[in-house]
Coordinates of C-alpha atoms and ligand atoms in Angstrom, one line a residue:
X9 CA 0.0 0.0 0.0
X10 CA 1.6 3.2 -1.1
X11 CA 2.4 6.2 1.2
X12 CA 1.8 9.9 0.0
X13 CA 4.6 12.4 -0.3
X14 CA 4.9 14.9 2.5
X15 CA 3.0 18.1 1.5
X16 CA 6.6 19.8 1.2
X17 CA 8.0 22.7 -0.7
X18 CA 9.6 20.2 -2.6
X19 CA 6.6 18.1 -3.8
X20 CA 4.3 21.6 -4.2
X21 CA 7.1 22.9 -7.1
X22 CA 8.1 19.4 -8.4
X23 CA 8.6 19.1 -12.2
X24 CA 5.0 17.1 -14.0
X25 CA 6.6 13.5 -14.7
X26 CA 5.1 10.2 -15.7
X27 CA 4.4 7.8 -12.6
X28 CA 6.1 4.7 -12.8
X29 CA 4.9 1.3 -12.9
X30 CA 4.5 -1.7 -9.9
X31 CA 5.9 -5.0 -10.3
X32 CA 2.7 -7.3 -11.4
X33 CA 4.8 -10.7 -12.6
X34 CA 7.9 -12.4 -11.7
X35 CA 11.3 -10.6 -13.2
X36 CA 15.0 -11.7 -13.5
X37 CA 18.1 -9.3 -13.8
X38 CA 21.5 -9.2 -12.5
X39 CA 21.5 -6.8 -10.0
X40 CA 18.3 -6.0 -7.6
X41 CA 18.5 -2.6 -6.2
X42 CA 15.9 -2.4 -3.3
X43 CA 15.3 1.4 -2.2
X44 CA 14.7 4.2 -4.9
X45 CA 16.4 6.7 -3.3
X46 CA 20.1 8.9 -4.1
X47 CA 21.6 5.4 -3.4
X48 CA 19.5 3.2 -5.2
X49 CA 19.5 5.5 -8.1
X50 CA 23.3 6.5 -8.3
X51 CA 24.2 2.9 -7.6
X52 CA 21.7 1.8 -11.0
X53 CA 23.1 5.3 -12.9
X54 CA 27.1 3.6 -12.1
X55 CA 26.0 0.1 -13.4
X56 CA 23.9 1.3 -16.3
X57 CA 26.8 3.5 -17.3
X58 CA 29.5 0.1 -16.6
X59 CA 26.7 -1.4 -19.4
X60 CA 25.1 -3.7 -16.4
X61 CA 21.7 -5.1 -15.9
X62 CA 19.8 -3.8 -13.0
X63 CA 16.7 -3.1 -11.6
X64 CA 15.4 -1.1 -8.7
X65 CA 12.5 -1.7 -6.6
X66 CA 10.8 1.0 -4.3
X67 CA 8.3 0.1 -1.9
X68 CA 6.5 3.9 -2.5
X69 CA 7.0 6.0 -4.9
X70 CA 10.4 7.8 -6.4
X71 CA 11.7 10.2 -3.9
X72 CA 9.3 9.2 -1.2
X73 CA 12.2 8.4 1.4
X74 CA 14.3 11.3 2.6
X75 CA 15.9 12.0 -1.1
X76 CA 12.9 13.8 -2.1
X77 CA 12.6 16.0 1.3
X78 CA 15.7 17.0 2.3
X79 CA 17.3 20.3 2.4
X80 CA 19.0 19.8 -0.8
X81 CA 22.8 21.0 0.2
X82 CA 25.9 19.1 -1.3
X83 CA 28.0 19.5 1.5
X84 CA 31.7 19.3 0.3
X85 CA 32.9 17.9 4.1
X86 CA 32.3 15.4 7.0
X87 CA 30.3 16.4 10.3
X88 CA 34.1 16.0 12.0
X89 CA 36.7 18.5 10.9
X90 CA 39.8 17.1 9.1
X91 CA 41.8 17.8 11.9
X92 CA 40.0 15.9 14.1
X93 CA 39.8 12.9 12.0
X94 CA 43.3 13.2 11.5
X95 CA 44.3 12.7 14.8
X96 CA 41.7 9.8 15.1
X97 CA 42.8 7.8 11.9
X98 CA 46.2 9.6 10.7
X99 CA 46.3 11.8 8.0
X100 CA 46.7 9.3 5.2
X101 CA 43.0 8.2 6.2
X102 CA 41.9 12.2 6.6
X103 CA 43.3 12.6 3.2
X104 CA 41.7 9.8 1.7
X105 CA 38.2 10.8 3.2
X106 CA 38.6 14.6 2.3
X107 CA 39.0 13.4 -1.7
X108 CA 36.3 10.8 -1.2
X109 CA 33.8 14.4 0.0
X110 CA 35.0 16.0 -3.0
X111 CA 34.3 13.6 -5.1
X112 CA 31.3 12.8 -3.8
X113 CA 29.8 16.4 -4.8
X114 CA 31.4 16.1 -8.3
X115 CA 29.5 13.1 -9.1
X116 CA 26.6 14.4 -8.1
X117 CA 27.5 18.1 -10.6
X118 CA 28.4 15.2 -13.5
X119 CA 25.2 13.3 -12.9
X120 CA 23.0 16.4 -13.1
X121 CA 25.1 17.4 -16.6
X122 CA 25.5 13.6 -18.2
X123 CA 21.9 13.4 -17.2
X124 CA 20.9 17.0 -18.2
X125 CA 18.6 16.5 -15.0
X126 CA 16.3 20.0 -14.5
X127 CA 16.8 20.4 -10.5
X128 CA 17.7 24.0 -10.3
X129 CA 21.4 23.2 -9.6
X130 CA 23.9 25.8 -8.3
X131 CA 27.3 25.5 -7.5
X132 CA 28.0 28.7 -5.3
X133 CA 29.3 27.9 -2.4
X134 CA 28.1 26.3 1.3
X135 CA 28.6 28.0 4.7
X136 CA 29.2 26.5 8.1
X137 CA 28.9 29.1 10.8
X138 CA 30.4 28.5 14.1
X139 CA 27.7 28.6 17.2
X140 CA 30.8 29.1 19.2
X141 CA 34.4 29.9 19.8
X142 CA 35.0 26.3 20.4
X143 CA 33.4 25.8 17.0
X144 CA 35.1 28.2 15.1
X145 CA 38.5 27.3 16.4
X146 CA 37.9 23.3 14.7
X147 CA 37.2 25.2 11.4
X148 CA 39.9 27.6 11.2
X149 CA 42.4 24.0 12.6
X150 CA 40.3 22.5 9.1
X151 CA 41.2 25.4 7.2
X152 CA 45.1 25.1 8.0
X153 CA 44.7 21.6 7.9
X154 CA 43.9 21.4 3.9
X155 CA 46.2 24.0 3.3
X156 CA 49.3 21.9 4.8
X157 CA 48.1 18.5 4.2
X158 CA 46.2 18.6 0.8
X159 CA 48.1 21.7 -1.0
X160 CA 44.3 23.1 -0.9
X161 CA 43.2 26.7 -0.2
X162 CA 39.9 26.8 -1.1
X163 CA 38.0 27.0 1.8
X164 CA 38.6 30.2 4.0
X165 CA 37.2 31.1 7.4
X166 CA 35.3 34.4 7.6
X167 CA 35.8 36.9 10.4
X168 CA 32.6 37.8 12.5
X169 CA 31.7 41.0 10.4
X170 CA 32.0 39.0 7.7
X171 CA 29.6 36.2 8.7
X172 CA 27.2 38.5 10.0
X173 CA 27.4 40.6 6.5
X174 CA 26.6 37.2 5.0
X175 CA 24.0 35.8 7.3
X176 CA 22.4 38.7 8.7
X177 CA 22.3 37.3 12.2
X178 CA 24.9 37.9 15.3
X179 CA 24.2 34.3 16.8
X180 CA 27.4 32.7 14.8
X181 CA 31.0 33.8 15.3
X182 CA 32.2 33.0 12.0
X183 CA 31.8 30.8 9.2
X184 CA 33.7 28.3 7.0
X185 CA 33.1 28.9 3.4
X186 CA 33.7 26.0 0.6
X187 CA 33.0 27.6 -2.6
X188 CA 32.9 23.9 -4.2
X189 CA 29.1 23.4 -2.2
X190 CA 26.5 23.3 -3.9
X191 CA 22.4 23.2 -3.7
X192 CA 19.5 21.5 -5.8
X193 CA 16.0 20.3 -5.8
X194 CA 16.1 17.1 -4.2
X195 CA 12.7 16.0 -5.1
X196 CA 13.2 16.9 -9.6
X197 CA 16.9 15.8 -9.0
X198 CA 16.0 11.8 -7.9
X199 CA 12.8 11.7 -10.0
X200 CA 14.6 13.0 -12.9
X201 CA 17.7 10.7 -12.2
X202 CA 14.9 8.0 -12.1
X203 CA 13.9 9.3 -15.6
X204 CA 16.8 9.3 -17.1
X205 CA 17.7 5.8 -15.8
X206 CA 14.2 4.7 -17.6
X207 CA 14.8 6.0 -21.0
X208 CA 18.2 4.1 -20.9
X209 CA 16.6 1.3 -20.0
X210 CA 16.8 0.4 -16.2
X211 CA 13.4 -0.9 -14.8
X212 CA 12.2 1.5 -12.0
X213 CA 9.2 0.1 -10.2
X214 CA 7.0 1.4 -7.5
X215 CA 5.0 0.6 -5.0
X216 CA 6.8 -3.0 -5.0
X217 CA 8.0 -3.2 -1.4
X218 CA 10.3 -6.3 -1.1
X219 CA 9.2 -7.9 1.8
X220 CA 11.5 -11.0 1.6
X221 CA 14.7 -12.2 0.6
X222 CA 15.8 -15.4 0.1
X223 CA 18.4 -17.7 -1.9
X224 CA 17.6 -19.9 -4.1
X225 CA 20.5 -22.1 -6.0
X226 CA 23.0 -19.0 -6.8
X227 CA 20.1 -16.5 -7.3
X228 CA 18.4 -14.2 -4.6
X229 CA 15.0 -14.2 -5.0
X230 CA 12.7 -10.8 -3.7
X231 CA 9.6 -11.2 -3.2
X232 CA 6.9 -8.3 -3.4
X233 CA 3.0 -8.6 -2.7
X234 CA 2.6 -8.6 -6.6
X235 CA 5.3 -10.2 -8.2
X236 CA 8.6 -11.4 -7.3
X237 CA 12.7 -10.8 -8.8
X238 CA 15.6 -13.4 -9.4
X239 CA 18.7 -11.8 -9.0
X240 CA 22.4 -12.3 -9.0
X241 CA 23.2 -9.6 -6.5
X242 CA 21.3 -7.5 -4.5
X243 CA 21.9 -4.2 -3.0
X244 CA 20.0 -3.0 -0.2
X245 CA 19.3 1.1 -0.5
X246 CA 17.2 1.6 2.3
X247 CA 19.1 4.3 4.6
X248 CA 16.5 5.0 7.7
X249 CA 13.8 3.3 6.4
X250 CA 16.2 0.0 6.5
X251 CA 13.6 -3.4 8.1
X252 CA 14.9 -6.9 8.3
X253 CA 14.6 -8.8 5.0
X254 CA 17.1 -11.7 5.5
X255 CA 16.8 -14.2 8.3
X256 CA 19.9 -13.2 10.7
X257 CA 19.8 -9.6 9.1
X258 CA 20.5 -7.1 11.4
X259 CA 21.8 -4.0 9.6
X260 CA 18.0 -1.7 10.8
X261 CA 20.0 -2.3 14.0
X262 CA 23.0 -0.7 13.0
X263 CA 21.6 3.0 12.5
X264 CA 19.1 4.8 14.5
X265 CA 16.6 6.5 12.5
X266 CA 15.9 9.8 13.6
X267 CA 13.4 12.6 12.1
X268 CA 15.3 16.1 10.8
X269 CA 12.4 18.6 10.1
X270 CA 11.9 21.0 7.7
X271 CA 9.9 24.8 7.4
X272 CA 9.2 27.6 5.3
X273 CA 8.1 31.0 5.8
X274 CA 5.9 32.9 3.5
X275 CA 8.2 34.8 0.7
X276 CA 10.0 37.7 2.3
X277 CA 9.3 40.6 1.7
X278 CA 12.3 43.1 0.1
X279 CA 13.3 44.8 3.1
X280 CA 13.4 41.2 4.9
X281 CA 15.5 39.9 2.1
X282 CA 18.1 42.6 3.1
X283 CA 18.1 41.3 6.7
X284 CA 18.0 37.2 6.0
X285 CA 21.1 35.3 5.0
X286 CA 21.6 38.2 2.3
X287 CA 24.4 36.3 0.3
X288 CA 22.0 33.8 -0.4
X289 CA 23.8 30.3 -0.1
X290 CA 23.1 27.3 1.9
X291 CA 23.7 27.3 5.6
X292 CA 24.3 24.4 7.9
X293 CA 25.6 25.5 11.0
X294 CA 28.1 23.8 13.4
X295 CA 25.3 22.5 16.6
X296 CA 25.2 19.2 17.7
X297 CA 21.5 19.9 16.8
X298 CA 22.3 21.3 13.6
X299 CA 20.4 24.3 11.7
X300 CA 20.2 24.7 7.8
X301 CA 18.8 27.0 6.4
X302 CA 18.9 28.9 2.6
X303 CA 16.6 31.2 0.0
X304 CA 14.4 29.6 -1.7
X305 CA 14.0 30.7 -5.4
X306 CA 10.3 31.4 -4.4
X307 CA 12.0 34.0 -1.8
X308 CA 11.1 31.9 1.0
X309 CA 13.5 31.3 4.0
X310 CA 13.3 26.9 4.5
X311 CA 14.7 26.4 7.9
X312 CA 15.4 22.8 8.7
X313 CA 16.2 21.0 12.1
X314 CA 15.0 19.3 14.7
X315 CA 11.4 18.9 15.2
X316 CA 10.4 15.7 16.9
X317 CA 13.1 13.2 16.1
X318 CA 11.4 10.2 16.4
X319 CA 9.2 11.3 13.1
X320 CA 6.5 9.6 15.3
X321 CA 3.8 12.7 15.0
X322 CA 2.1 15.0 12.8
X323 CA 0.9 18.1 13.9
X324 CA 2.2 21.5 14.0
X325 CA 3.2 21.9 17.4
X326 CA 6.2 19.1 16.4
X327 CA 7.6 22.1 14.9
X328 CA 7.3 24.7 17.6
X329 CA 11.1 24.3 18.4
X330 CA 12.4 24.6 14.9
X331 CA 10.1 28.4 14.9
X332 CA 11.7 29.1 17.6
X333 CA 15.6 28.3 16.4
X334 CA 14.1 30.5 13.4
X335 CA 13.4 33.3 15.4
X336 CA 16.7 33.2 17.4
X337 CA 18.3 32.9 14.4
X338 CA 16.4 35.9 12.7
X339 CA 14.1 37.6 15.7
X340 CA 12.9 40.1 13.1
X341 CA 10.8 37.2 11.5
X342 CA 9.3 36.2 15.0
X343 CA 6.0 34.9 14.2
X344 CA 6.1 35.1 10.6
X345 CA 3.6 33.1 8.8
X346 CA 4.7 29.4 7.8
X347 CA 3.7 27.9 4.7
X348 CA 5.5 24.3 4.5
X349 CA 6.2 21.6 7.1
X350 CA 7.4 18.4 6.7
X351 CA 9.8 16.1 8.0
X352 CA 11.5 12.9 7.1
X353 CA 14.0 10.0 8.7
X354 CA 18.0 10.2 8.1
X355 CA 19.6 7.3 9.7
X356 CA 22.9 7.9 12.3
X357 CA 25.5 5.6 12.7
X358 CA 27.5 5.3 16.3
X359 CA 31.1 7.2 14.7
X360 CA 28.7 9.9 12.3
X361 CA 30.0 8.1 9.1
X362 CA 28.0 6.4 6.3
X363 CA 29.0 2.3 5.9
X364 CA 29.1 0.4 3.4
X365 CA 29.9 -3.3 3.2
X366 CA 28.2 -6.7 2.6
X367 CA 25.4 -8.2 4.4
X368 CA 25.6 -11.7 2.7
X369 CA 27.0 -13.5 -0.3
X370 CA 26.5 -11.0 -3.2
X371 CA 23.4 -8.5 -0.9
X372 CA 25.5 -5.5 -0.8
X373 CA 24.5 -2.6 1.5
X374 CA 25.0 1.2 1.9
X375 CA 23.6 3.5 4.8
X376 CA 23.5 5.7 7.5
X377 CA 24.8 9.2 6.5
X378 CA 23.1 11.1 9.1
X379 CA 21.7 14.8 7.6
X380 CA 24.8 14.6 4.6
X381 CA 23.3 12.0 2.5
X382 CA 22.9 14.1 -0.5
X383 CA 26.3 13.9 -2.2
X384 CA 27.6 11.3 -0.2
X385 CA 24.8 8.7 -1.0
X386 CA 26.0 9.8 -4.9
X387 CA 29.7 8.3 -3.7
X388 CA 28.1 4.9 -2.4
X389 CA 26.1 4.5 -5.4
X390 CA 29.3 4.4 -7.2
X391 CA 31.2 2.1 -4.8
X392 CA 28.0 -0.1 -4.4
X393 CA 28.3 -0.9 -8.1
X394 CA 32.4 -1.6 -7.9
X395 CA 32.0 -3.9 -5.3
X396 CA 28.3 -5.6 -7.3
X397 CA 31.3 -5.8 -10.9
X398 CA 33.7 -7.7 -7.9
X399 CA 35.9 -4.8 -7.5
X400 CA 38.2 -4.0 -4.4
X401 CA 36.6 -1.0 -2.8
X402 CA 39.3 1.6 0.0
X403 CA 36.5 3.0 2.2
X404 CA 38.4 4.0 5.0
X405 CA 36.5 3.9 8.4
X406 CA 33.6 3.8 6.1
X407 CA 33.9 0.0 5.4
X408 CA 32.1 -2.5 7.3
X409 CA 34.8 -3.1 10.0
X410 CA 33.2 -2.2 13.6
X411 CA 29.9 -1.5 12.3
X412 CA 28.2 -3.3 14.5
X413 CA 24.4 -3.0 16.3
X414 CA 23.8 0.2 18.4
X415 CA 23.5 -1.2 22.2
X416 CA 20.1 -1.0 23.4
X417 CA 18.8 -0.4 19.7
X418 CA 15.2 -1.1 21.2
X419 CA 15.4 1.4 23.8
X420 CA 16.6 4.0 21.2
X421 CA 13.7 6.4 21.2
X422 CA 14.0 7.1 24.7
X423 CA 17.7 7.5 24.3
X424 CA 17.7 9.9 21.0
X425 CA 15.5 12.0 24.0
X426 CA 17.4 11.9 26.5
X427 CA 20.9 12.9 23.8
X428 CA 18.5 15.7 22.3
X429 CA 18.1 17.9 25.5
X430 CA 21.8 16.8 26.2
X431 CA 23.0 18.5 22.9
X432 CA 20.6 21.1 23.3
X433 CA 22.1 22.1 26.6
X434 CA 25.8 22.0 25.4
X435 CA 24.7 23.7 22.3
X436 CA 23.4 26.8 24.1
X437 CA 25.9 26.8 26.5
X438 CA 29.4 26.0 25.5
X439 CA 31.7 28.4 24.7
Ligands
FAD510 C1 14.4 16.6 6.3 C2 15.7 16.1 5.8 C3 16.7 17.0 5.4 C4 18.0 16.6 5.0 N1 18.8 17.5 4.5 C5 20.0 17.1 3.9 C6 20.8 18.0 3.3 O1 20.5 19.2 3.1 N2 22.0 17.6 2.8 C7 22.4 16.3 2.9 O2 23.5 15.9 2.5 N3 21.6 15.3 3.5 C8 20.4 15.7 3.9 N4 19.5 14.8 4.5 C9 19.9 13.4 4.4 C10 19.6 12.8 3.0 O3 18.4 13.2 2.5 C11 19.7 11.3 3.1 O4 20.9 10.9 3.7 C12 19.7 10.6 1.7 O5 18.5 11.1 1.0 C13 19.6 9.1 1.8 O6 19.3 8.5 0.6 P1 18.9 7.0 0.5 O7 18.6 6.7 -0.9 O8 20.0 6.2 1.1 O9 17.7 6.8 1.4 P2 16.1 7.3 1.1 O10 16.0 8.4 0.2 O11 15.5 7.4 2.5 O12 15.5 6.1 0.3 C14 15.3 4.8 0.9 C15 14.1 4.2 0.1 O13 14.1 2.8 0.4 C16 12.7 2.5 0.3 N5 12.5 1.2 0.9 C17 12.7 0.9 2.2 N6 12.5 -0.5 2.5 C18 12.1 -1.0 1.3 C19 11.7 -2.3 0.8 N7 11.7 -3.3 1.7 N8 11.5 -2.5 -0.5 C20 11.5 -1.5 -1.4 N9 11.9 -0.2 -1.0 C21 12.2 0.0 0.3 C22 12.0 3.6 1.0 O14 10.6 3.7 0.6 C23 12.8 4.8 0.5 O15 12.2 5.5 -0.6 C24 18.3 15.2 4.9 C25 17.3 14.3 5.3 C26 16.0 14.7 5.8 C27 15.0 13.7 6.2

């Protein structure tokens, strides 16, 4: 049974598109891609384009999972600073994962060109703001990190007058800019990545939720309430919204899914233009609980955080705190009229990294990127299909080494409470 879209922003200026067809009789192909999502999609996109057979299956619709409500920000960089992850893994490993978060960004630019996708693309820049001194000190160490270690001066820190000039708000103390960030429609960018893997001739089929998995001979076989698919290899694309199919299969256990909500004011007027985030590029800042925020081309301000992470209700009040963050953020658009809320599940691993890895002979798996799935999801889909053509993959502290169960998985929501005021407090009140 299919589940609407969220009435976002996202879905109320989506391109028109054909729907896509359900699975209604039993298929064979080489690869089964289960989740039609960034990874799903970029994974089938890197095998079509290595001439492989694939399919993907979606238990909604196209872009129903968190790839069609995000934010939308290709974030060239990690959650952790460089620096930091240097003196966790070395700076071999820190090297190796800062050319994995460029490229991830580049493939998604090259997929948006090779597939001439129309998903307002821009490649202007991203800003992370400090909420602290604390903060700001790990970026500027990031900074003189690349510059040293990777013979790279692109990113600069801006001074306070700076980032207030840019942001139009005195709550950050300055800001890291990466000119190599960039921004799209999330929602036109995976359902036209799902149209472009159609017309060159990938099955995409919805409402087809595999429900199990099993082997049979050297073939998986999925089945769905309408139809079932043989396969060679499978890869499983299903981030937060991840459930047991194998028996023994405990990857939902290895991330906690947890909501990240979204708003949008009414458009601003001129004079509030002048006075919200006037240079126009995407914002996420450097909180535990993060903010991100940006125009949109409408002239709305979306502001996206923390509503109610378990994603468990509904209503408005879900998204009082996030109005409130706005307001701090911006108190001159205190009670301003919202037009848009919705919210959806990203999936957080134990160490803040995505993993990738195998689950099973040939059932491949890729997931948990926390709130910077855009671009990095792109970077699995292309690892995904090395390892689906039997290729050596280098993913660093990525890889599936350690990435075990989270302890007390079934207690979770009560824990992801208790963290959230936890971060909230440090948030506000380090230094
Ligand atoms: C509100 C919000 C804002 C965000 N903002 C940003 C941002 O600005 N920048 C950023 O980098 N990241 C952001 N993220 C995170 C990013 O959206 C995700 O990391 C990324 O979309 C994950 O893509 P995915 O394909 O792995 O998962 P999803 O897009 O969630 O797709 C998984 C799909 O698998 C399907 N599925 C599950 N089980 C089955 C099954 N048994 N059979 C068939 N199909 C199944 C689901 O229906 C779903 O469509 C945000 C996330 C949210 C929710």
């Amino acid at each position: 049974m299919s589940v609407e879209h969220p009435n976002s922003f996202w879905r109320a200026t989506a391109n028109s598109g054909r729907q896509f067809s359900v699975l209604d009789s039993d298929r064979s192909t080489e690869t089964l891609i289960v989740g039609g999502g960034f990874t799903g999609l970029s994974t089938a996109r890197e095998l079509s384009s290595r001439g492989r057979e694939c399919l993907v299956l979606e238990a909604h619709d196209i872009g129903w999972g968190a790839s069609g409500r995000n934010g939308g920000f290709a974030v060239p960089r990690f959650k952790m600073n460089y620096s930091a992850l240097a003196l966790k893994y070395g700076h071999e490993v820190a090297h190796a994962l800062y050319l994995q978060a460029l490229e991830a960004v580049d493939s998604v630019a090259e997929t948006v060109e090779s597939y001439k996708i129309d998903c307002s693309f821009q490649r202007n820049g991203h800003l992370t703001p400090a909420h602290n001194h604390t903060a700001l000190a790990g970026l500027q160490a990031d900074v003189d990190w690349l510059r040293s270690r990777a013979s790279d001066s692109t990113a600069r820190i801006m001074g306070p007058d700076e980032t207030f000039e840019a942001l139009g708000t005195t709550v950050y103390q300055g800001a890291y800019l990466d000119p190599r960030g960039a921004c799209l429609h999330p929602f036109n960018y995976t359902r036209g990545l799902a149209h472009g893997l159609e017309a060159r001739g990938v099955p995409i089929l919805t409402n087809s939720p595999v429900v199990s998995l099993h082997r049979d001979g050297d073939r998986w076989v999925a089945r769905t309430p309408a139809g079932a698919v043989r396969a060679k290899s499978v890869v499983l694309a299903t981030n937060a919204y991840t459930q047991p199919l194998l028996p023994k299969d405990d990857l939902s256990r290895r991330v906690v899914p947890v909501a990240s909500s979204i708003i949008t004011t009414r458009p601003l007027s001129s004079h509030e233009r002048k006075k919200t985030l006037p240079c126009e590029l995407p914002v996420t800042d450097t909180r535990r609980l993060v903010s991100y925020f940006r125009i949109l081309p409408t002239g709305q301000l979306m502001f996206g955080g923390r509503g109610d992470i378990t994603g468990r209700r509904d209503d408005p009040a879900v998204y009082r705190t996030l109005e409130r963050q706005l307001a701090l953020t911006y108190p001159h658009l205190k009670g301003i009229e919202i037009e848009e809320r919705w919210a959806g599940m990203v999936a957080v691993t134990l160490d803040s990294f995505p993993h990738i890895g195998k689950l099973d002979d040939n059932v491949f798996y890729a997931l948990g990127y926390g709130g910077r799935g855009v671009a990095l999801s792109s970077l699995m889909g292309r690892r995904l299909a090395a390892l689906v053509s039997g290729e050596r993959i280098r993913p660093g502290p990525m890889g599936d080494d350690n990435f075990t169960t989270v302890p007390f998985h079934a207690w979770r929501r009560t824990g992801m409470r208790i963290m959230a005021r936890y971060y909230q407090i440090r948030d506000r009140f380090e230094r």
